[in-house]
Amino acid sequence: MNVVLIVIDTLRSDHLSCYGYFRETSPTIDRLAREGVLFEDSYAAGIATGPGFTSIVTGLYPVRHKYYITPYNVPNAYQLDDDIPVIAEMMWDAGYVTAAVDNLINFRSHMKHFVRGYEYYMNPTKTSRWVHHHVTAAEVNKKVLPWIRQHSYERFFLFIHYWDPHTPYNQPEGYRRVFTHERGDYSSLRVLRAPAGYEYVPGWGKVDEIVEGDEERSIDLYDGEILYVDSAVAEVVEALKDEGVLDETLIVITSDHGEQLGQHGIWGHAGLHESVVRVPLILRCPKKLPSGLMVKGYVQQVDIVPTILSLAGVRVSYEFDGVDLTDVIRGKVRRDFIVCETWGERCIIKGEWKLIVHYEPELRVIREVFPEPRWPHPRPIKTIMERVKIE
């Protein structure tokens, strides 16, 4: 069995058609979901890119791997401990050919653990490291597609990182006008002012400082980016099919975090609102997993590594924070709650309640009201906030 782990940056699940979005943004991802397993209640473990990706490749929560985004965008002073294995190392040790098309090595913070374990690490970035997120899906696929064709005869683990739909929304022109906002579609969306605790990086996330023009147009561009990256995923699927290895391959689709898109008065991915912490998780492996299954119940990024290892038959002695999702599919494992964190705040989610703790002398309790039914996708979530003083 081969493994293709695809992480689509900044992709909130509720903007995918297969998660109930009203626009057809993701035909290829939808098809993979129909042919595999879609997890309805999938959450990030840490926000933003650094913590999220580190949880994806280690199977650990940030409190254990200790990679956080730091205030004022100061580079992270912490290097991932060499004793903490990453997925590529484990797959390499098991005899897999390992490859990545990714440029997180260019990231401002120390992210050298993203090259560990790879026989082939292909960086699609042609410009300065400060604009790593400008890399397009087409540039990524220029590395991905030839590699698949050249190595399809081997047993491989391939990690693909697409920056789309992250800003600056630089998709090809044909994908910039594919969606036009129609008034009324977002009539139930409430834009609220963010509490001070969410503004821990000055200037990050303020709508009036980030977005030129109206918010509706920005949502149109974001959705166009999703359709664009979906077309890149289609090329990967087609390459696997052409090489005769599609059904021999586990495909994992997920994201590091979502995007606020103006909700809560925030642009970007600051905070721990549902729009940021809910991410897609889809698995396709027809010889080992059911098809057309939608699984309810909490799952997180930390579950990806133990699941890949289980399906690949790779045994390791390391203790992960995550669980094997095949046990979730069979109903053997079910979480009562989940946790997520970012610099300056942590949250616990249980049912319709979310408790966010800010590292300041107060608590904020947020009740996320989920209109029924939760599937297909409900109206945008309304948020009720209460401030509770700590004595």
CSV table of C-alpha atoms in Angstrom, one decimal:
chain,number,residue,atom,x,y,z
A,1,MET,CA,0.0,0.0,0.0
A,2,ASN,CA,1.2,3.5,-0.9
A,3,VAL,CA,0.3,6.6,1.1
A,4,VAL,CA,-0.4,10.1,-0.2
A,5,LEU,CA,-0.9,12.7,2.6
A,6,ILE,CA,-2.4,15.9,1.2
A,7,VAL,CA,-2.6,18.9,3.5
A,8,ILE,CA,-4.4,21.9,2.0
A,9,ASP,CA,-3.5,25.0,3.9
A,10,THR,CA,-6.2,27.2,5.4
A,11,LEU,CA,-9.1,25.0,4.4
A,12,ARG,CA,-12.2,25.2,6.6
A,13,SER,CA,-14.4,22.2,6.1
A,14,ASP,CA,-17.7,24.0,5.9
A,15,HIS,CA,-16.6,25.5,2.5
A,16,LEU,CA,-16.4,22.1,0.9
A,17,SER,CA,-19.4,20.7,-1.0
A,18,CYS,CA,-19.1,17.3,0.7
A,19,TYR,CA,-19.4,19.1,4.1
A,20,GLY,CA,-22.6,20.7,3.0
A,21,TYR,CA,-21.5,24.0,1.5
A,22,PHE,CA,-24.0,25.5,-0.9
A,23,ARG,CA,-21.4,26.1,-3.6
A,24,GLU,CA,-19.8,23.4,-5.7
A,25,THR,CA,-16.2,24.2,-4.6
A,26,SER,CA,-14.7,20.7,-4.4
A,27,PRO,CA,-15.8,18.1,-7.0
A,28,THR,CA,-12.7,15.9,-6.8
A,29,ILE,CA,-12.6,16.0,-3.0
A,30,ASP,CA,-16.3,15.2,-2.9
A,31,ARG,CA,-15.6,12.2,-5.1
A,32,LEU,CA,-12.9,11.0,-2.8
A,33,ALA,CA,-15.3,11.4,0.1
A,34,ARG,CA,-17.9,9.3,-1.7
A,35,GLU,CA,-15.4,6.6,-2.4
A,36,GLY,CA,-14.0,6.7,1.2
A,37,VAL,CA,-14.6,7.9,4.7
A,38,LEU,CA,-15.5,11.5,5.7
A,39,PHE,CA,-15.2,12.5,9.3
A,40,GLU,CA,-17.9,15.1,10.1
A,41,ASP,CA,-16.4,16.5,13.3
A,42,SER,CA,-12.7,16.9,12.5
A,43,TYR,CA,-10.7,19.5,14.4
A,44,ALA,CA,-7.3,20.9,14.5
A,45,ALA,CA,-5.1,20.3,17.5
A,46,GLY,CA,-3.1,23.5,17.3
A,47,ILE,CA,-3.3,26.9,15.5
A,48,ALA,CA,-1.8,28.0,13.2
A,49,THR,CA,0.5,26.5,10.5
A,50,GLY,CA,3.5,25.5,12.6
A,51,PRO,CA,1.6,23.8,15.5
A,52,GLY,CA,-1.0,22.2,13.1
A,53,PHE,CA,1.5,20.7,10.8
A,54,THR,CA,3.6,19.5,13.6
A,55,SER,CA,0.6,17.7,15.2
A,56,ILE,CA,-0.2,16.2,11.8
A,57,VAL,CA,3.3,14.6,11.3
A,58,THR,CA,3.9,13.6,15.0
A,59,GLY,CA,0.5,12.5,16.2
A,60,LEU,CA,1.0,14.7,19.3
A,61,TYR,CA,-0.7,17.7,20.8
A,62,PRO,CA,1.2,21.0,21.0
A,63,VAL,CA,1.5,20.6,24.7
A,64,ARG,CA,3.8,17.6,24.0
A,65,HIS,CA,5.6,18.6,20.8
A,66,LYS,CA,5.9,22.2,22.1
A,67,TYR,CA,5.8,23.9,18.8
A,68,TYR,CA,3.7,27.1,19.1
A,69,ILE,CA,3.2,30.2,17.1
A,70,THR,CA,4.8,33.0,19.2
A,71,PRO,CA,3.5,36.5,19.9
A,72,TYR,CA,4.6,39.3,17.6
A,73,ASN,CA,5.7,36.6,15.1
A,74,VAL,CA,9.0,36.1,16.9
A,75,PRO,CA,10.6,32.9,15.4
A,76,ASN,CA,9.9,29.9,17.6
A,77,ALA,CA,12.9,29.3,19.8
A,78,TYR,CA,12.1,25.6,20.2
A,79,GLN,CA,13.4,22.9,17.9
A,80,LEU,CA,11.4,19.7,17.8
A,81,ASP,CA,13.2,17.2,20.0
A,82,ASP,CA,15.0,14.6,17.9
A,83,ASP,CA,13.6,11.9,20.1
A,84,ILE,CA,10.1,12.7,18.8
A,85,PRO,CA,9.7,10.8,15.5
A,86,VAL,CA,7.8,12.2,12.5
A,87,ILE,CA,5.7,10.2,10.1
A,88,ALA,CA,8.3,10.2,7.3
A,89,GLU,CA,11.0,8.7,9.5
A,90,MET,CA,8.6,5.9,10.6
A,91,MET,CA,7.6,5.1,7.0
A,92,TRP,CA,11.3,5.2,5.9
A,93,ASP,CA,12.2,2.8,8.7
A,94,ALA,CA,9.5,0.5,7.4
A,95,GLY,CA,11.0,0.4,4.0
A,96,TYR,CA,8.9,3.0,2.2
A,97,VAL,CA,10.4,5.5,-0.3
A,98,THR,CA,9.6,8.8,1.2
A,99,ALA,CA,9.0,12.1,-0.6
A,100,ALA,CA,7.6,15.6,0.1
A,101,VAL,CA,6.6,18.5,-2.0
A,102,ASP,CA,6.6,21.3,0.5
A,103,ASN,CA,8.4,24.5,1.5
A,104,LEU,CA,7.9,24.7,5.2
A,105,ILE,CA,11.6,24.5,5.5
A,106,ASN,CA,11.5,28.1,4.4
A,107,PHE,CA,9.2,29.1,7.2
A,108,ARG,CA,10.4,31.9,9.5
A,109,SER,CA,10.2,29.7,12.6
A,110,HIS,CA,12.4,26.6,13.0
A,111,MET,CA,10.7,23.9,11.0
A,112,LYS,CA,13.6,21.6,10.1
A,113,HIS,CA,11.7,18.6,11.4
A,114,PHE,CA,9.7,18.8,8.2
A,115,VAL,CA,12.6,17.5,6.2
A,116,ARG,CA,13.4,14.6,8.5
A,117,GLY,CA,12.9,11.1,7.1
A,118,TYR,CA,12.5,12.2,3.4
A,119,GLU,CA,14.6,10.6,0.7
A,120,TYR,CA,13.2,13.2,-1.7
A,121,TYR,CA,12.3,16.7,-0.4
A,122,MET,CA,11.2,18.9,-3.3
A,123,ASN,CA,10.8,22.6,-2.5
A,124,PRO,CA,8.6,24.4,-5.1
A,125,THR,CA,9.5,27.9,-3.9
A,126,LYS,CA,11.4,30.0,-6.4
A,127,THR,CA,11.3,33.3,-4.6
A,128,SER,CA,12.3,34.5,-1.2
A,129,ARG,CA,11.4,32.6,1.9
A,130,TRP,CA,9.2,35.4,3.1
A,131,VAL,CA,6.6,34.7,0.4
A,132,HIS,CA,6.4,30.9,0.8
A,133,HIS,CA,2.6,31.1,0.8
A,134,HIS,CA,2.6,32.6,-2.7
A,135,VAL,CA,3.4,29.1,-4.2
A,136,THR,CA,0.5,28.0,-6.4
A,137,ALA,CA,-0.9,24.5,-6.7
A,138,ALA,CA,0.3,24.3,-10.3
A,139,GLU,CA,3.9,24.9,-9.1
A,140,VAL,CA,3.5,22.2,-6.5
A,141,ASN,CA,2.2,19.7,-9.1
A,142,LYS,CA,5.1,20.4,-11.4
A,143,LYS,CA,7.1,18.5,-8.8
A,144,VAL,CA,4.4,16.0,-7.7
A,145,LEU,CA,3.2,14.5,-11.0
A,146,PRO,CA,6.6,13.6,-12.5
A,147,TRP,CA,7.7,12.1,-9.2
A,148,ILE,CA,4.6,9.8,-9.1
A,149,ARG,CA,5.2,8.6,-12.6
A,150,GLN,CA,8.9,7.9,-11.9
A,151,HIS,CA,8.2,6.0,-8.6
A,152,SER,CA,4.9,4.4,-9.0
A,153,TYR,CA,6.6,0.9,-9.1
A,154,GLU,CA,7.9,1.5,-5.6
A,155,ARG,CA,6.1,1.4,-2.2
A,156,PHE,CA,6.0,5.1,-1.4
A,157,PHE,CA,4.9,7.7,1.2
A,158,LEU,CA,4.2,11.1,-0.4
A,159,PHE,CA,3.4,14.3,1.5
A,160,ILE,CA,1.9,17.1,-0.6
A,161,HIS,CA,1.4,20.6,0.9
A,162,TYR,CA,-0.8,23.0,-1.1
A,163,TRP,CA,-0.8,26.6,0.1
A,164,ASP,CA,-4.0,27.5,-1.8
A,165,PRO,CA,-6.5,28.7,-0.4
A,166,HIS,CA,-4.2,30.7,1.8
A,167,THR,CA,-4.0,34.4,1.0
A,168,PRO,CA,-3.0,36.3,-1.2
A,169,TYR,CA,-5.6,34.5,-3.4
A,170,ASN,CA,-3.3,34.4,-6.4
A,171,GLN,CA,-5.1,31.7,-8.3
A,172,PRO,CA,-5.3,31.8,-12.1
A,173,GLU,CA,-7.7,34.3,-13.6
A,174,GLY,CA,-10.2,31.7,-14.6
A,175,TYR,CA,-10.7,30.8,-10.9
A,176,ARG,CA,-11.0,34.4,-9.7
A,177,ARG,CA,-14.4,35.0,-11.2
A,178,VAL,CA,-16.0,31.6,-11.1
A,179,PHE,CA,-18.0,32.5,-8.0
A,180,THR,CA,-20.0,35.8,-7.6
A,181,HIS,CA,-21.5,36.6,-4.3
A,182,GLU,CA,-25.3,36.8,-4.3
A,183,ARG,CA,-26.9,38.8,-1.5
A,184,GLY,CA,-28.9,36.6,0.8
A,185,ASP,CA,-26.7,33.6,0.8
A,186,TYR,CA,-24.9,34.9,3.9
A,187,SER,CA,-27.9,36.6,5.4
A,188,SER,CA,-27.5,34.7,8.7
A,189,LEU,CA,-23.8,35.4,9.0
A,190,ARG,CA,-23.1,37.6,12.0
A,191,VAL,CA,-19.8,39.5,12.1
A,192,LEU,CA,-18.8,40.2,15.7
A,193,ARG,CA,-16.0,42.2,17.4
A,194,ALA,CA,-13.2,39.9,18.6
A,195,PRO,CA,-12.4,40.0,22.3
A,196,ALA,CA,-9.0,41.4,23.2
A,197,GLY,CA,-7.6,37.9,23.8
A,198,TYR,CA,-7.8,37.2,20.1
A,199,GLU,CA,-5.5,40.1,19.1
A,200,TYR,CA,-2.3,38.8,20.6
A,201,VAL,CA,-0.4,39.5,17.4
A,202,PRO,CA,-1.0,43.2,16.8
A,203,GLY,CA,-2.6,43.9,13.5
A,204,TRP,CA,-3.1,40.2,12.6
A,205,GLY,CA,-6.7,39.5,11.7
A,206,LYS,CA,-8.2,42.9,11.6
A,207,VAL,CA,-10.6,43.0,8.6
A,208,ASP,CA,-10.0,46.7,7.8
A,209,GLU,CA,-6.2,46.2,7.7
A,210,ILE,CA,-6.1,43.0,5.7
A,211,VAL,CA,-9.0,43.1,3.2
A,212,GLU,CA,-9.4,45.7,0.4
A,213,GLY,CA,-12.9,46.0,-0.8
A,214,ASP,CA,-15.9,44.2,0.6
A,215,GLU,CA,-15.8,40.9,2.5
A,216,GLU,CA,-18.2,39.2,0.2
A,217,ARG,CA,-15.7,39.5,-2.7
A,218,SER,CA,-13.0,38.0,-0.5
A,219,ILE,CA,-15.2,35.0,0.2
A,220,ASP,CA,-15.7,34.6,-3.5
A,221,LEU,CA,-12.0,34.5,-4.1
A,222,TYR,CA,-11.4,32.1,-1.2
A,223,ASP,CA,-14.0,29.7,-2.7
A,224,GLY,CA,-12.3,30.1,-6.1
A,225,GLU,CA,-9.0,29.1,-4.5
A,226,ILE,CA,-10.7,25.9,-3.2
A,227,LEU,CA,-12.0,25.0,-6.6
A,228,TYR,CA,-8.5,25.7,-8.0
A,229,VAL,CA,-6.7,23.5,-5.5
A,230,ASP,CA,-9.3,20.8,-6.0
A,231,SER,CA,-8.3,20.7,-9.7
A,232,ALA,CA,-4.7,20.1,-8.6
A,233,VAL,CA,-5.9,17.2,-6.4
A,234,ALA,CA,-7.7,15.9,-9.5
A,235,GLU,CA,-4.4,15.8,-11.4
A,236,VAL,CA,-2.8,13.8,-8.6
A,237,VAL,CA,-5.7,11.3,-8.5
A,238,GLU,CA,-5.5,11.0,-12.3
A,239,ALA,CA,-1.7,10.4,-12.2
A,240,LEU,CA,-2.2,7.6,-9.6
A,241,LYS,CA,-4.9,6.1,-11.8
A,242,ASP,CA,-2.8,6.3,-15.0
A,243,GLU,CA,0.0,4.4,-13.1
A,244,GLY,CA,-2.4,1.8,-12.0
A,245,VAL,CA,-1.8,2.4,-8.3
A,246,LEU,CA,-4.9,4.5,-7.3
A,247,ASP,CA,-6.7,1.7,-5.5
A,248,GLU,CA,-3.4,0.6,-3.9
A,249,THR,CA,-3.0,4.0,-2.3
A,250,LEU,CA,-4.3,5.5,0.9
A,251,ILE,CA,-5.2,9.1,0.2
A,252,VAL,CA,-5.6,11.4,3.2
A,253,ILE,CA,-7.1,14.9,2.7
A,254,THR,CA,-6.9,17.4,5.6
A,255,SER,CA,-5.8,20.9,6.5
A,256,ASP,CA,-3.8,22.6,9.2
A,257,HIS,CA,-6.5,25.2,10.1
A,258,GLY,CA,-9.5,27.1,8.7
A,259,GLU,CA,-10.0,30.8,8.1
A,260,GLN,CA,-12.2,33.4,9.8
A,261,LEU,CA,-13.3,35.1,6.5
A,262,GLY,CA,-14.6,38.2,8.5
A,263,GLN,CA,-16.5,36.2,11.0
A,264,HIS,CA,-16.1,37.6,14.6
A,265,GLY,CA,-14.6,40.7,13.1
A,266,ILE,CA,-11.4,38.8,12.2
A,267,TRP,CA,-9.6,38.1,9.0
A,268,GLY,CA,-7.0,35.4,8.9
A,269,HIS,CA,-6.8,32.4,11.3
A,270,ALA,CA,-6.4,33.9,14.8
A,271,GLY,CA,-8.4,32.6,17.6
A,272,LEU,CA,-10.2,29.3,18.4
A,273,HIS,CA,-13.6,29.8,16.8
A,274,GLU,CA,-15.2,27.0,14.8
A,275,SER,CA,-14.3,28.7,11.5
A,276,VAL,CA,-10.6,28.2,12.4
A,277,VAL,CA,-10.5,24.9,14.3
A,278,ARG,CA,-12.8,22.8,12.2
A,279,VAL,CA,-10.9,21.2,9.3
A,280,PRO,CA,-11.7,18.4,6.8
A,281,LEU,CA,-10.5,14.9,7.2
A,282,ILE,CA,-11.2,12.3,4.4
A,283,LEU,CA,-9.6,8.9,3.9
A,284,ARG,CA,-9.8,6.8,0.7
A,285,CYS,CA,-8.4,3.3,0.6
A,286,PRO,CA,-10.9,1.0,-1.1
A,287,LYS,CA,-9.1,-2.2,-0.2
A,288,LYS,CA,-8.9,-1.4,3.5
A,289,LEU,CA,-11.7,1.2,4.2
A,290,PRO,CA,-15.4,1.4,3.5
A,291,SER,CA,-16.8,3.7,0.9
A,292,GLY,CA,-19.4,6.4,1.2
A,293,LEU,CA,-19.2,6.5,5.0
A,294,MET,CA,-19.7,9.7,7.0
A,295,VAL,CA,-18.5,9.2,10.6
A,296,LYS,CA,-19.8,11.4,13.5
A,297,GLY,CA,-17.8,12.0,16.6
A,298,TYR,CA,-14.7,14.0,17.4
A,299,VAL,CA,-11.4,13.3,15.5
A,300,GLN,CA,-8.3,15.4,15.3
A,301,GLN,CA,-5.0,15.9,13.4
A,302,VAL,CA,-3.2,13.8,16.0
A,303,ASP,CA,-5.2,10.8,14.8
A,304,ILE,CA,-3.6,10.9,11.3
A,305,VAL,CA,-0.2,9.3,12.1
A,306,PRO,CA,-1.5,6.3,14.1
A,307,THR,CA,-4.1,5.7,11.4
A,308,ILE,CA,-1.6,5.7,8.5
A,309,LEU,CA,0.7,3.4,10.5
A,310,SER,CA,-2.1,1.0,11.3
A,311,LEU,CA,-3.4,0.8,7.7
A,312,ALA,CA,0.2,0.4,6.4
A,313,GLY,CA,0.9,-2.4,8.9
A,314,VAL,CA,3.8,-0.4,10.4
A,315,ARG,CA,4.4,-1.1,14.1
A,316,VAL,CA,6.2,1.4,16.3
A,317,SER,CA,6.6,1.5,20.1
A,318,TYR,CA,6.1,5.3,20.4
A,319,GLU,CA,3.0,6.5,22.3
A,320,PHE,CA,0.9,8.9,20.4
A,321,ASP,CA,-1.8,11.3,21.6
A,322,GLY,CA,-4.0,10.3,18.7
A,323,VAL,CA,-6.0,7.2,18.1
A,324,ASP,CA,-6.3,4.7,15.1
A,325,LEU,CA,-9.3,6.0,13.2
A,326,THR,CA,-10.2,2.5,12.0
A,327,ASP,CA,-11.3,1.9,15.6
A,328,VAL,CA,-13.4,5.1,15.4
A,329,ILE,CA,-15.0,3.8,12.2
A,330,ARG,CA,-15.8,0.5,13.9
A,331,GLY,CA,-17.3,2.3,16.9
A,332,LYS,CA,-14.7,0.9,19.3
A,333,VAL,CA,-13.3,4.4,20.2
A,334,ARG,CA,-15.3,7.6,20.8
A,335,ARG,CA,-14.1,10.8,22.4
A,336,ASP,CA,-16.3,12.7,24.8
A,337,PHE,CA,-14.5,16.0,24.3
A,338,ILE,CA,-11.5,17.5,22.4
A,339,VAL,CA,-8.9,20.2,23.1
A,340,CYS,CA,-7.2,22.7,20.8
A,341,GLU,CA,-4.8,25.5,21.5
A,342,THR,CA,-2.9,28.4,20.1
A,343,TRP,CA,-0.5,30.9,21.7
A,344,GLY,CA,-2.2,32.6,24.6
A,345,GLU,CA,-5.3,30.5,24.7
A,346,ARG,CA,-6.7,26.9,24.9
A,347,CYS,CA,-10.1,25.5,24.4
A,348,ILE,CA,-12.1,22.4,25.3
A,349,ILE,CA,-15.1,21.4,23.2
A,350,LYS,CA,-17.8,19.1,24.5
A,351,GLY,CA,-21.2,18.8,22.7
A,352,GLU,CA,-22.5,22.3,22.0
A,353,TRP,CA,-20.2,24.0,24.5
A,354,LYS,CA,-16.8,25.4,24.1
A,355,LEU,CA,-14.7,26.8,26.9
A,356,ILE,CA,-11.8,29.0,25.8
A,357,VAL,CA,-9.2,29.9,28.5
A,358,HIS,CA,-7.1,33.0,27.9
A,359,TYR,CA,-3.9,33.4,29.8
A,360,GLU,CA,-5.0,36.5,31.5
A,361,PRO,CA,-7.0,37.0,34.7
A,362,GLU,CA,-10.3,36.1,33.3
A,363,LEU,CA,-12.2,33.3,31.5
A,364,ARG,CA,-14.5,33.5,28.5
A,365,VAL,CA,-17.1,30.9,28.0
A,366,ILE,CA,-18.4,30.5,24.5
A,367,ARG,CA,-21.5,28.5,23.7
A,368,GLU,CA,-21.6,27.4,20.1
A,369,VAL,CA,-25.2,26.9,19.1
A,370,PHE,CA,-25.5,24.2,16.4
A,371,PRO,CA,-28.9,24.4,14.7
A,372,GLU,CA,-30.3,20.9,14.0
A,373,PRO,CA,-29.7,19.0,11.9
A,374,ARG,CA,-25.9,19.3,11.8
A,375,TRP,CA,-25.8,17.5,8.5
A,376,PRO,CA,-25.9,18.7,5.9
A,377,HIS,CA,-24.1,21.9,6.8
A,378,PRO,CA,-26.3,24.2,9.0
A,379,ARG,CA,-26.6,27.9,8.9
A,380,PRO,CA,-23.5,29.8,10.0
A,381,ILE,CA,-23.0,29.2,13.7
A,382,LYS,CA,-24.2,31.9,16.1
A,383,THR,CA,-22.0,32.7,19.0
A,384,ILE,CA,-23.1,33.7,22.5
A,385,MET,CA,-20.3,35.0,24.7
A,386,GLU,CA,-20.2,35.5,28.5
A,387,ARG,CA,-17.4,36.8,30.5
A,388,VAL,CA,-16.7,35.1,33.8
A,389,LYS,CA,-14.3,36.7,36.3
A,390,ILE,CA,-11.9,34.4,38.1
A,391,GLU,CA,-11.7,35.2,41.8
